[in-house]
Coordinates of C-alpha atoms and ligand atoms in Angstrom, one line a residue:
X1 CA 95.1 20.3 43.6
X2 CA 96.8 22.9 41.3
X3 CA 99.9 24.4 42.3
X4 CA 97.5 27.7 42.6
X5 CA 95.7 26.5 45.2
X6 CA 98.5 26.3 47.5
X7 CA 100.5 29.0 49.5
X8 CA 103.1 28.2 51.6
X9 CA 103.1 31.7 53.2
X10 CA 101.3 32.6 57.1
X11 CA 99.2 35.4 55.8
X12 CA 96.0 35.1 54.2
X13 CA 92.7 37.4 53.5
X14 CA 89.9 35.6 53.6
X15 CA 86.8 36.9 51.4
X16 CA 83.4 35.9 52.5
X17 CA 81.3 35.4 49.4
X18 CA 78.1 35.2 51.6
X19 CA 78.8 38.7 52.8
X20 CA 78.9 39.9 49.3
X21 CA 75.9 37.7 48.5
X22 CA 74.0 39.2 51.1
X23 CA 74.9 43.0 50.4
X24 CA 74.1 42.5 46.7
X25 CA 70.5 40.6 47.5
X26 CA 69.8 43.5 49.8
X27 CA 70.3 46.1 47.7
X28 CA 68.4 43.9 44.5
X29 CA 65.5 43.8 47.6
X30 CA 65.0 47.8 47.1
X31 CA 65.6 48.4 43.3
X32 CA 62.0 47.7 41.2
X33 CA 62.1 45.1 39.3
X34 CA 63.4 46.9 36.0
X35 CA 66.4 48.6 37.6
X36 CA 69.6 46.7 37.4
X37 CA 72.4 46.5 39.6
X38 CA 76.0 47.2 37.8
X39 CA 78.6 45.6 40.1
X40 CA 81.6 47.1 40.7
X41 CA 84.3 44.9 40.2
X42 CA 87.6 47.0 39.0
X43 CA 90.7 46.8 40.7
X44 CA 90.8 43.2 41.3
X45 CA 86.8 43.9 43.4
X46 CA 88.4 46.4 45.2
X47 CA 91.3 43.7 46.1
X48 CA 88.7 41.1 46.9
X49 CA 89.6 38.6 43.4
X50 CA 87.7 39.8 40.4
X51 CA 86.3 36.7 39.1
X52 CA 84.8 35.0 42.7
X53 CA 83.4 38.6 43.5
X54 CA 81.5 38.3 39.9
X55 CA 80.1 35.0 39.8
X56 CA 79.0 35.6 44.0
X57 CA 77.4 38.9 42.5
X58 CA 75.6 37.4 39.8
X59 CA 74.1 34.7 41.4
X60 CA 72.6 37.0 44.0
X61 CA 71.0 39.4 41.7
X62 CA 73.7 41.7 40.0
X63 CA 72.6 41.8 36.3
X64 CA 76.1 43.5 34.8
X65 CA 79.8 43.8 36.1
X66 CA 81.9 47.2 35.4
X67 CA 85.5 47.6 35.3
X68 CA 88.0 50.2 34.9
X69 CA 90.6 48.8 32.2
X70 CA 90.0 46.8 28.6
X71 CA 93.2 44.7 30.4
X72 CA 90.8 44.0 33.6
X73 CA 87.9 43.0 31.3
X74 CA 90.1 40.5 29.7
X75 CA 90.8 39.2 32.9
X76 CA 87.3 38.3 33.5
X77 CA 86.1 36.8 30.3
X78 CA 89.6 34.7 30.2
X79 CA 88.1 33.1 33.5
X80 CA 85.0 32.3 31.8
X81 CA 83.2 35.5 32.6
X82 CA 80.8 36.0 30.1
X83 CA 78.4 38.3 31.8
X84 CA 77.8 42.0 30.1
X85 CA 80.5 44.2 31.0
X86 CA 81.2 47.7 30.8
X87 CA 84.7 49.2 31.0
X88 CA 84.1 53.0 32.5
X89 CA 87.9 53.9 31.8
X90 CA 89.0 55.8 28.5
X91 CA 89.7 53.1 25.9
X92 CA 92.0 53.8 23.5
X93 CA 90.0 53.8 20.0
X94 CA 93.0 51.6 18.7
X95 CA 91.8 48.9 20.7
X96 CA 88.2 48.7 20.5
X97 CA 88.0 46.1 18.1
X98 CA 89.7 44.0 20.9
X99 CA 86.9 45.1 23.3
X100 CA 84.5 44.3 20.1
X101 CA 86.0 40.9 19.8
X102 CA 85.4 39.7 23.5
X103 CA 82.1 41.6 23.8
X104 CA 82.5 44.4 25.6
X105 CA 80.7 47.4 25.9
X106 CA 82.9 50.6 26.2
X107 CA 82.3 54.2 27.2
X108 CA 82.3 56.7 24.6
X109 CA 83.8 60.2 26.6
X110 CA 83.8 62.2 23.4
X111 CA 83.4 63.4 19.7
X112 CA 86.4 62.4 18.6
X113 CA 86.7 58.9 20.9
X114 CA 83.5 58.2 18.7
X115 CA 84.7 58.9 15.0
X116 CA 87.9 57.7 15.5
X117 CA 85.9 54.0 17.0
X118 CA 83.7 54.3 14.0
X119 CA 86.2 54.9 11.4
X120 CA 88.1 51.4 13.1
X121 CA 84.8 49.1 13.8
X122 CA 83.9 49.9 10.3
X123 CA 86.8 49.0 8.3
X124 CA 86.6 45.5 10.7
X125 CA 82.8 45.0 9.9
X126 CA 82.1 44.6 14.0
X127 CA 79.6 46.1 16.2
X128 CA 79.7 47.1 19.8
X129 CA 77.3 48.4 22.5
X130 CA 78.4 51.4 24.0
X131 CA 77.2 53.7 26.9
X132 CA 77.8 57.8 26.6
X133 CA 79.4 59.8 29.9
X134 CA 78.5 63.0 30.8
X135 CA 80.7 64.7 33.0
X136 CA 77.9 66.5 34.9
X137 CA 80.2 68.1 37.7
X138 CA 82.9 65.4 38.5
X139 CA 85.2 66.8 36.4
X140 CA 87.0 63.5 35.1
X141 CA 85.9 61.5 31.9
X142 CA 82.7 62.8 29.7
X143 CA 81.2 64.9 27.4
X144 CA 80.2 68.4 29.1
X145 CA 78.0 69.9 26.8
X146 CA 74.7 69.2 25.5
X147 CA 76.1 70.4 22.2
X148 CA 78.7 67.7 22.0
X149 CA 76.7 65.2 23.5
X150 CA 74.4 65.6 20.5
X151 CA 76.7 65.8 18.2
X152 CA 77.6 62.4 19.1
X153 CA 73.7 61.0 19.3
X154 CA 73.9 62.1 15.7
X155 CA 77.3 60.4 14.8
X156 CA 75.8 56.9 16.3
X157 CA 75.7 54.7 13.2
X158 CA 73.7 51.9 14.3
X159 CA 75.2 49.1 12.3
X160 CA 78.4 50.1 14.2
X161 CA 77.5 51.1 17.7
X162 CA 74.5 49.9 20.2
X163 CA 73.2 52.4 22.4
X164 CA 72.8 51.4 25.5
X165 CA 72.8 53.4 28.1
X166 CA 73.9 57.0 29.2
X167 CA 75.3 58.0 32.3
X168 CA 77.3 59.7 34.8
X169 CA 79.2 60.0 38.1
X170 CA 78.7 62.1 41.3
X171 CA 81.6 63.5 43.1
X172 CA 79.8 64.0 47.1
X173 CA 77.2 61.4 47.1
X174 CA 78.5 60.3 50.6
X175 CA 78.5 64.0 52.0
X176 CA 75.8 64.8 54.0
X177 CA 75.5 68.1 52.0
X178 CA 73.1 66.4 49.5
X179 CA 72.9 69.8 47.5
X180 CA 75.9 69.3 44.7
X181 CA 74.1 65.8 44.3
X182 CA 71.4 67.2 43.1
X183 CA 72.9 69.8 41.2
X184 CA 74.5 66.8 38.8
X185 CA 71.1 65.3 38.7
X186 CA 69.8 68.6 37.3
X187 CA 72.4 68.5 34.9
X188 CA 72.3 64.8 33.6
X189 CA 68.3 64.8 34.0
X190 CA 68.5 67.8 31.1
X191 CA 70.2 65.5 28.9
X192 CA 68.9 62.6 29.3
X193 CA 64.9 64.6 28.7
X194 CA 66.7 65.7 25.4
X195 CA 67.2 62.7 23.8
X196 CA 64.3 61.9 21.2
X197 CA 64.8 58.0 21.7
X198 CA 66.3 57.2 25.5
X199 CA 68.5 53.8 25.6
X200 CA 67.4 51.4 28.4
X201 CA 70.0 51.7 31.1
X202 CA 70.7 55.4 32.5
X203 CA 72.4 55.2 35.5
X204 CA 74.1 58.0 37.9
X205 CA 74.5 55.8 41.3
X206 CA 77.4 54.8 43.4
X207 CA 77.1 52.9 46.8
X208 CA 76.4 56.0 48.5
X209 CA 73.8 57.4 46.0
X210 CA 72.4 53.8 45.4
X211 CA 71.9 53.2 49.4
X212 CA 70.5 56.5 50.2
X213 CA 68.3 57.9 47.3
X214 CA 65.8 56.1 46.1
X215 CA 64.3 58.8 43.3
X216 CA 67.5 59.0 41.1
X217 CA 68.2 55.8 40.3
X218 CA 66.9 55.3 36.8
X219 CA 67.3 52.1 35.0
X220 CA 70.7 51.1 37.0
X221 CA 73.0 51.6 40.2
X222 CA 76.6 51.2 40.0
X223 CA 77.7 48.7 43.1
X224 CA 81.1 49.1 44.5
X225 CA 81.9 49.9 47.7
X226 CA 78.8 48.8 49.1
X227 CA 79.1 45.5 47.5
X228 CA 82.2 44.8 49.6
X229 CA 80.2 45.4 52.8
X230 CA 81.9 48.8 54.0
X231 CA 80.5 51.8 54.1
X232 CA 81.4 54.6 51.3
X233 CA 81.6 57.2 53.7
X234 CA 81.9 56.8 57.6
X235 CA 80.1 59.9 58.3
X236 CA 76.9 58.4 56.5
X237 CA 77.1 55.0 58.1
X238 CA 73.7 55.2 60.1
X239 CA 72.2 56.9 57.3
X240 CA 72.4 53.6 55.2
X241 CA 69.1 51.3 54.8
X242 CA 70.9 48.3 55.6
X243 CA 73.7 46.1 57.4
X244 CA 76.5 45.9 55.2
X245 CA 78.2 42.8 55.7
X246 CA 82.5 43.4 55.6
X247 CA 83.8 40.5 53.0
X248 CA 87.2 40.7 53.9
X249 CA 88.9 39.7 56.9
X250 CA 93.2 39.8 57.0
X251 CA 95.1 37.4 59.1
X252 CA 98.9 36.1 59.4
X253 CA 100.2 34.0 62.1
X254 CA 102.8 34.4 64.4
X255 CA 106.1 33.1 63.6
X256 CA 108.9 33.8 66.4
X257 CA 108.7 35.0 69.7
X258 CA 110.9 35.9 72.2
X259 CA 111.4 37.8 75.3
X260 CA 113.8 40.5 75.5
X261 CA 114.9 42.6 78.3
X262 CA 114.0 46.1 79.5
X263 CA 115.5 48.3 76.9
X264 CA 115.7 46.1 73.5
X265 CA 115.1 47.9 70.3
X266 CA 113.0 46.5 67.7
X267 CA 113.5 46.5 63.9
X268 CA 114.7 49.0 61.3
X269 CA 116.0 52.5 62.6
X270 CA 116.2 50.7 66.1
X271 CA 113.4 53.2 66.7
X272 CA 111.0 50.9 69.6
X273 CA 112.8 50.3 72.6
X274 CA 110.9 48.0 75.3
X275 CA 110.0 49.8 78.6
X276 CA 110.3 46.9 80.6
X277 CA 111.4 42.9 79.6
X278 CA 108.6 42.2 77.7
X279 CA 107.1 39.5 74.8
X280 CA 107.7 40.3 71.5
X281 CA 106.2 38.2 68.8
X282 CA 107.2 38.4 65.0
X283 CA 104.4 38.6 62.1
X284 CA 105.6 37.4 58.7
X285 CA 103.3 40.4 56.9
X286 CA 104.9 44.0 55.5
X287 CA 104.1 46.7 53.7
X288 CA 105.0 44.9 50.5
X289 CA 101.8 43.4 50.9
X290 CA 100.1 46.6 51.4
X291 CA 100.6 46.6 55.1
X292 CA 102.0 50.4 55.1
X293 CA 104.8 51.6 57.4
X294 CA 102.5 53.9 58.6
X295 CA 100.8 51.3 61.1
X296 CA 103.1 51.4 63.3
X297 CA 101.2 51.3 66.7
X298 CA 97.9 50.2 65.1
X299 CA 96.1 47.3 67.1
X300 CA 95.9 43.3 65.8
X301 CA 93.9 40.9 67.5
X302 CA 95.6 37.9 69.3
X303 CA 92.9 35.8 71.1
X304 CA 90.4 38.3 70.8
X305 CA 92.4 40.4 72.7
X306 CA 94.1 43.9 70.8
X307 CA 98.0 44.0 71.4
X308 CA 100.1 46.8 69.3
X309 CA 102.4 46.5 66.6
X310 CA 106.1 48.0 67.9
X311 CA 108.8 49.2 65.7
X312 CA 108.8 49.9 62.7
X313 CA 107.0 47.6 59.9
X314 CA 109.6 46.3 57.3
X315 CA 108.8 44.9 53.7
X316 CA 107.4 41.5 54.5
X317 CA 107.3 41.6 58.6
X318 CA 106.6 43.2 61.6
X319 CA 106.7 43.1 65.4
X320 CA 103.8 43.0 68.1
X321 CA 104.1 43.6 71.8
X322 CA 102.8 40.2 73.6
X323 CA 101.5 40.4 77.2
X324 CA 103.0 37.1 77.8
X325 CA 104.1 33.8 76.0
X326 CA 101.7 32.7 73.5
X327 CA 102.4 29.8 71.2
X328 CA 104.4 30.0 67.6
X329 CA 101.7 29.8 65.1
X330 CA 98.5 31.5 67.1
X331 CA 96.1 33.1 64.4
X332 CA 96.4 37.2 64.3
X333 CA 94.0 39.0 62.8
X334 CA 94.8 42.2 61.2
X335 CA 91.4 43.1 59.5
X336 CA 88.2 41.2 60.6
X337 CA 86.8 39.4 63.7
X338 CA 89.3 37.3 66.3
X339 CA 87.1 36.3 69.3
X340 CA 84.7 38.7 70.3
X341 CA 86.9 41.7 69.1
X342 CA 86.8 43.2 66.0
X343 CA 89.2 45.7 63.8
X344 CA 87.5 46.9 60.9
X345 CA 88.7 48.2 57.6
X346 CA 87.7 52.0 58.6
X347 CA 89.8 52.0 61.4
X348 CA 93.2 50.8 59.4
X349 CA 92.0 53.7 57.2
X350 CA 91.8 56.2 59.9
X351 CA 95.3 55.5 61.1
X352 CA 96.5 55.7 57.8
X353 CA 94.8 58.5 56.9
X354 CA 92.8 57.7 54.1
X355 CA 89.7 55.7 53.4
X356 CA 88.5 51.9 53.1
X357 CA 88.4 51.8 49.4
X358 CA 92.4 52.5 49.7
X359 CA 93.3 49.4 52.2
X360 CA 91.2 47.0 50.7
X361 CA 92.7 48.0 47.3
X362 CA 96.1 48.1 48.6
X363 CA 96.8 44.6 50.0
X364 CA 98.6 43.4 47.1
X365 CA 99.3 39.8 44.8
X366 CA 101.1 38.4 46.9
X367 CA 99.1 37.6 49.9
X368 CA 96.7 35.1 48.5
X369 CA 92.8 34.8 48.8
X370 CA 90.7 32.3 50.3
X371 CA 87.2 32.1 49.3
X372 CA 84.2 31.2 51.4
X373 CA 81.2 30.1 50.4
X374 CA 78.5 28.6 53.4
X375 CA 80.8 29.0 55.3
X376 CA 83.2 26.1 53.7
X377 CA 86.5 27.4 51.4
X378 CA 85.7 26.5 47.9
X379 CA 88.5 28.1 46.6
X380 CA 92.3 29.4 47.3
X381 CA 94.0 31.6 45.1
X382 CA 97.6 32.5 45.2
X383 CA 98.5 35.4 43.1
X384 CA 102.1 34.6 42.6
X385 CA 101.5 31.4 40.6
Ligands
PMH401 N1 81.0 54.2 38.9 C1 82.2 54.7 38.6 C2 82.3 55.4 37.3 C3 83.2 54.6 39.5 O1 84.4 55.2 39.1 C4 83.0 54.0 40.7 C5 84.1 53.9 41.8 C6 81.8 53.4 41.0 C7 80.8 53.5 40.1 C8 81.5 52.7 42.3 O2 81.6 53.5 43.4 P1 81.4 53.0 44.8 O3 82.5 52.0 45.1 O4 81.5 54.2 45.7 O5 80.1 52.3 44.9 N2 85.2 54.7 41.5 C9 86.1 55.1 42.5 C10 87.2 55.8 42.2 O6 87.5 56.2 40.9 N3 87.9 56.1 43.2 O7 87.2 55.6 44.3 C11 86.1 55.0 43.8

């Protein structure tokens, strides 16, 4: 076993490659057979390990992986990724002959993104697929006009660039006010019916729009959230067409725990101070590993049974309030299923006040990943090594 196999540490998410398996297949279910499925893998898959997420997406019907960063693409096709990728972030031009080099296709944003790519690819002799962005109302990366848009259609020399596909990116696809949705569809649909020759993938579709509108998908849908089995928005939960199946599941174990008398205070700021004598049991998880201060009173599950965290949470522990002796080393859940009780990613997110994609993003390196696959682990992955 290599050394990266191995943690010696009591905390450990566990990502369920079935789950993602099954939430891809779905979606593949209700696309035709000529729209692809881009999935979503930037930011590590949302926190989930980049490369496992990819090959479990591929082999269930994704047909092309998107990340944000040239560095996160390299990443990938280091680990033997070789799948078409699209990297939606602004490249530098400077280094598009290294996204040339590993095969990459790239987002062209602008006029001058383009010359300045063409001027570089030229002088190298290499060619590289690209995809255009219009920024039809999200206000962030992409060409706004029509004008500029075919300027660049014109600037496309074809020994140097590969169409591919055009697209763009909704700001309130999982509002239940559908009508700035459709206002960007307007937009992008003008474009796209301008174009004299129309490259095979267009694609406008997150999770939300993916999962809920079936008439504006195009060639493609862009799987992220989804993907990962949570819902983009909770207010459109029961609008979506299928169960999502949650991948990740967060669990330590306990490490010490002791009884202390009516009136003890617990960790920094001596802030908690027990009611009565009472069971405290220490967690060897903090906020270094993305398990924020602010959960201080949020619920983990100790034999399927939901006990509270006390005091306040420090950079790589915390405290829980026990109803009685339980024994050093009992399983805690802090994301996931423990028994018949469940604590889902949404709620963390509520009592941090923000939303899913930030937890899962946020639980850092240094807690490692186990993989499941039918059920069995088929792979551990310790970030630190
Ligand atoms: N396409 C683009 C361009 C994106 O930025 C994202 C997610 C997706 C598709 C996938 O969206 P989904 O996860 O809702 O399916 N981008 C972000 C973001 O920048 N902040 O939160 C999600």
């Amino acid at each position: 076993m290599e050394l990266q196999d191995l943690y010696f540490r009591n905390t450990w998410l566990e990502i369920d490659l079935d789950a993602i398996a099954h939430n891809v297949s779905e979606m593949k279910k209700r696309l035709m057979n000529s729209e692809k499925i881009i999935a979503v893998i930037k930011a590590n898959a949302y926190g989930h390990g980049d490369v496992q997420v990819a090959k479990a997406a591929l082999e269930s019907g994704a047909d092309y992986l998107a990340v944000a960063f040239l560095d996160e693409a390299i990443s990938i096709r280091r680990k033997g990724i070789d799948a078409p990728t699209i990297i939606y972030g602004a490249l530098s031009p400077n280094y598009v002959e290294i996204a040339a080099e590993q095969n990459l296709t790239v987002t062209v944003y602008s006029k001058k993104w383009i010359l300045e790519a063409s001027r570089i690819l030229r002088e190298k002799n290499l060619r590289i697929k690209i995809h255009i962005k219009i920024d039809s109302g999200m206000g962030r990366l992409g060409v706004r006009s029509s004008e500029e848009f075919h300027e660049i259609l014109n600037l496309i020399d074809s020994e140097i660039f590969e169409l591919e596909g055009v697209y763009t990116h909704f700001s309130t696809a999982d509002e239940l006010d559908e009508t700035y949705v459709h206002e960007q569809v307007e937009i992008f649909k003008k474009i796209i019916d301008s174009m004299p020759c129309k490259p095979p993938m267009i694609h406008c579709s997150n999770s939300a729009a993916a999962l809920r509108f079936e008439n504006i998908r195009f060639t493609a849908v862009r799987f992220g959230i989804g993907m990962y089995g949570l819902t983009p928005a909770v207010g459109i939960k029961n609008l979506l067409p299928y169960e999502l199946k949650p991948a990740l599941s967060f669990h330590t174990r306990l490490s010490q725990i002791k009884k202390v008398t009516a009136g003890s205070r617990i960790s920094y700021g001596a802030r908690y101070q027990s009611k009565e004598d009472e069971w405290i049991g220490t967690l060897p998880v903090g906020y270094a590993d993305g398990w924020l201060r602010k959960l201080t009173g949020q619920e983990v599950l100790v034999n399927g049974k939901r006990v509270p965290i006390v005091g306040t949470i420090c950079m790589d522990q915390c405290m829980i309030r026990l109803p009685f002796e339980i024994e050093n080393g009992t399983q805690v859940t802090l994301i996931g299923k423990n028994g018949n009780n469940n604590i889902s990613v949404e709620e963390v997110a509520e009592r941090l006040d923000t939303i899913n994609y930030e937890v899962v993003c946020g639980i850092s390196v240094r807690v490692p990943r186990i993989f499941k696959r039918n059920g069995k682990i088929i792979e551990i992955k310790n970030g630190l090594f």
